[in-house]
Short mmCIF file of C-alpha atoms in Angstrom, two decimals:
data_model
loop_
_atom_site.label_atom_id
_atom_site.label_comp_id
_atom_site.label_asym_id
_atom_site.label_seq_id
_atom_site.Cartn_x
_atom_site.Cartn_y
_atom_site.Cartn_z
CA MET A 30 -73.52 28.61 -67.16
CA GLN A 31 -74.12 24.95 -67.67
CA ARG A 32 -77.30 23.74 -68.37
CA GLU A 33 -79.47 21.84 -65.55
CA VAL A 34 -79.72 18.41 -65.23
CA ASN A 35 -82.63 16.56 -64.29
CA ALA A 36 -81.82 13.97 -61.37
CA SER A 37 -85.02 12.00 -61.29
CA GLY A 38 -85.40 8.89 -59.45
CA PRO A 39 -83.56 7.46 -56.20
CA VAL A 40 -80.20 8.71 -55.29
CA TYR A 41 -78.11 5.90 -54.03
CA GLY A 42 -75.37 7.19 -51.17
CA PRO A 43 -75.08 7.80 -47.59
CA SER A 44 -77.95 9.70 -45.57
CA TRP A 45 -78.13 11.69 -42.36
CA ARG A 46 -80.75 9.28 -41.21
CA ARG A 47 -79.35 6.19 -41.54
CA HIS A 48 -75.56 7.09 -41.69
CA GLY A 49 -75.09 9.87 -39.13
CA GLY A 50 -71.61 9.22 -38.08
CA ARG A 51 -70.31 8.45 -41.49
CA ARG A 52 -72.14 11.84 -42.70
CA GLN A 53 -70.45 13.47 -40.09
CA VAL A 54 -67.04 12.26 -41.15
CA ALA A 55 -67.69 13.17 -44.51
CA ALA A 56 -68.25 16.69 -43.33
CA ARG A 57 -65.55 16.93 -41.47
CA VAL A 58 -63.16 15.91 -44.27
CA ALA A 59 -64.79 18.23 -46.60
CA ARG A 60 -64.06 21.28 -44.15
CA SER A 61 -60.36 20.39 -44.16
CA LEU A 62 -60.37 19.91 -47.98
CA ARG A 63 -62.36 23.30 -48.81
CA PRO A 64 -59.57 25.88 -48.66
CA VAL A 65 -56.81 24.14 -50.85
CA ALA A 66 -59.73 23.21 -53.36
CA HIS A 67 -60.99 26.73 -53.55
CA LEU A 68 -57.38 28.02 -54.21
CA LEU A 69 -57.54 25.34 -56.76
CA GLY A 70 -60.78 26.84 -58.39
CA ALA A 71 -62.59 23.34 -57.25
CA VAL A 72 -66.01 23.11 -55.47
CA VAL A 73 -65.58 20.21 -52.19
CA SER A 74 -69.36 19.19 -51.70
CA THR A 75 -70.90 16.31 -49.91
CA GLU A 76 -74.02 16.82 -51.62
CA LEU A 77 -72.93 15.96 -55.55
CA VAL A 78 -75.11 13.81 -57.40
CA MET A 79 -73.76 11.83 -60.31
CA PRO A 80 -75.23 9.42 -62.83
CA PHE A 81 -73.58 5.81 -63.27
CA ALA A 82 -74.89 2.79 -64.66
CA GLY A 83 -78.42 4.05 -64.97
CA HIS A 84 -78.79 5.38 -61.30
CA TRP A 85 -78.00 8.25 -59.35
CA TYR A 86 -75.20 8.19 -56.57
CA ARG A 87 -73.62 10.45 -54.03
CA PRO A 88 -70.38 10.42 -52.90
CA ASP A 89 -69.31 10.85 -49.50
CA VAL A 90 -67.51 14.00 -50.31
CA GLY A 91 -66.45 14.91 -54.08
CA VAL A 92 -64.11 17.40 -55.07
CA VAL A 93 -64.78 18.83 -58.50
CA ALA A 94 -63.98 21.68 -60.56
CA ALA A 95 -66.30 24.34 -59.91
CA ASP A 96 -67.66 24.99 -63.44
CA ALA A 97 -68.60 21.32 -63.71
CA VAL A 98 -71.47 21.71 -61.10
CA THR A 99 -74.90 22.74 -61.57
CA HIS A 100 -77.17 24.52 -59.35
CA GLY A 101 -78.85 21.67 -58.05
CA GLY A 102 -75.25 19.74 -57.23
CA VAL A 103 -75.48 17.78 -60.14
CA VAL A 104 -72.07 16.45 -62.22
CA SER A 105 -72.29 14.44 -65.56
CA SER A 106 -69.38 12.33 -64.07
CA ALA A 107 -67.60 11.46 -61.06
CA PRO A 108 -65.88 14.38 -59.14
CA HIS A 109 -61.97 14.33 -59.94
CA LEU A 110 -61.53 13.26 -56.02
CA VAL A 111 -63.72 11.11 -54.20
CA VAL A 112 -63.77 10.21 -50.64
CA SER A 113 -65.32 6.98 -49.72
CA LEU A 114 -66.33 5.94 -46.80
CA GLY A 115 -68.26 2.93 -47.63
CA GLY A 116 -70.93 2.10 -50.09
CA PRO A 117 -73.09 1.70 -52.29
CA LEU A 118 -70.29 1.83 -54.89
CA THR A 119 -66.94 0.39 -54.53
CA ALA A 120 -63.58 2.63 -55.07
CA ARG A 121 -63.03 0.84 -58.35
CA ASP A 122 -66.79 1.66 -59.43
CA TRP A 123 -65.81 5.56 -58.66
CA LEU A 124 -62.66 5.07 -60.96
CA ALA A 125 -64.66 3.58 -63.70
CA ALA A 126 -67.12 6.35 -62.95
CA GLY A 127 -64.65 8.72 -64.17
CA ALA A 128 -62.90 9.86 -60.81
CA ASP A 129 -59.04 10.22 -60.95
CA VAL A 130 -58.11 9.59 -57.52
CA VAL A 131 -60.47 7.80 -54.85
CA TRP A 132 -59.14 7.93 -51.38
CA ALA A 133 -61.53 5.07 -49.41
CA ARG A 134 -61.99 3.75 -46.07
CA HIS A 135 -62.71 -0.29 -45.81
CA GLY A 136 -62.88 -1.07 -42.07
CA GLU A 137 -59.46 0.12 -40.72
CA VAL A 138 -58.00 0.43 -44.05
CA VAL A 139 -57.19 3.23 -45.80
CA GLU A 140 -56.38 3.07 -49.51
CA GLN A 141 -55.77 5.66 -52.19
CA LEU A 142 -56.74 4.40 -55.63
CA THR A 143 -55.64 5.84 -58.89
CA ARG A 144 -55.71 4.33 -62.48
CA GLY A 145 -51.96 3.50 -61.71
CA GLY A 146 -52.92 1.18 -58.94
CA VAL A 147 -53.77 1.23 -55.12
CA HIS A 148 -51.93 2.65 -52.30
CA ARG A 149 -52.56 0.98 -48.60
CA LEU A 150 -51.85 3.54 -45.99
CA GLU A 151 -51.02 3.22 -42.48
CA PRO A 152 -53.15 5.67 -39.64
CA GLY A 153 -49.94 7.79 -39.33
CA GLN A 154 -49.86 8.31 -43.19
CA TRP A 155 -51.16 11.30 -45.33
CA LEU A 156 -53.26 10.77 -48.57
CA VAL A 157 -51.87 13.08 -50.94
CA HIS A 158 -53.36 13.89 -54.41
CA PRO A 159 -50.79 12.96 -57.11
CA HIS A 160 -51.48 16.06 -59.21
CA HIS A 161 -52.10 18.71 -56.58
CA PRO A 162 -49.65 17.70 -53.73
CA THR A 163 -51.27 20.84 -51.33
CA LEU A 164 -54.84 18.61 -51.44
CA ARG A 165 -54.13 16.21 -48.54
CA LEU A 166 -55.58 14.73 -45.50
CA ALA A 167 -54.58 12.13 -42.88
CA ALA A 168 -55.44 8.87 -43.43
CA SER A 169 -56.56 8.89 -39.75
CA ASP A 170 -59.39 11.49 -40.73
CA LEU A 171 -61.09 8.76 -42.62
CA ILE A 172 -61.83 6.30 -39.52
CA LEU A 173 -65.18 6.31 -37.77
CA PRO A 174 -65.23 7.25 -34.56
CA ALA A 175 -66.85 4.35 -32.17
CA SER A 176 -70.72 4.98 -32.14
CA ALA A 177 -71.85 7.25 -29.81
CA ASP A 178 -74.47 5.28 -28.73
CA ALA A 179 -72.50 1.73 -28.05
CA ARG A 180 -73.73 0.31 -24.67
CA ILE A 181 -72.49 -2.93 -22.97
CA GLY A 182 -75.59 -4.98 -22.44
CA ALA A 183 -76.34 -6.86 -19.43
#
């Protein structure tokens, strides 16, 4: 078992209180990816924490080898696959932190980023991991639903 890493200080990333809709989409994405990731010997989580540039960050969804995660959910570098639904880190930051593949949403635009480049997808297309083609997700699954409390003002 890997030794425990102490994540002291604030963790930057989405929270249920401030980003409830975003966290619900992340939880749904994690549930979709979990069966295939498990067969590949990986863990899918919305609670991973990793160091980058002197701070601690949490990706919306991370897929990482099961033996790379400590008991507290701390990983030493970015997960192999990061699903990013917004800041504080950009998709390129996740690549710089060590991710192999980043599936990112920027408004209504969905992209797959690798060290080889950026591929922009349409809502009807599928995000497919380049090394594990069974690890896939519909691009439309990354689009946030309309806010439940959106009201028309008088």
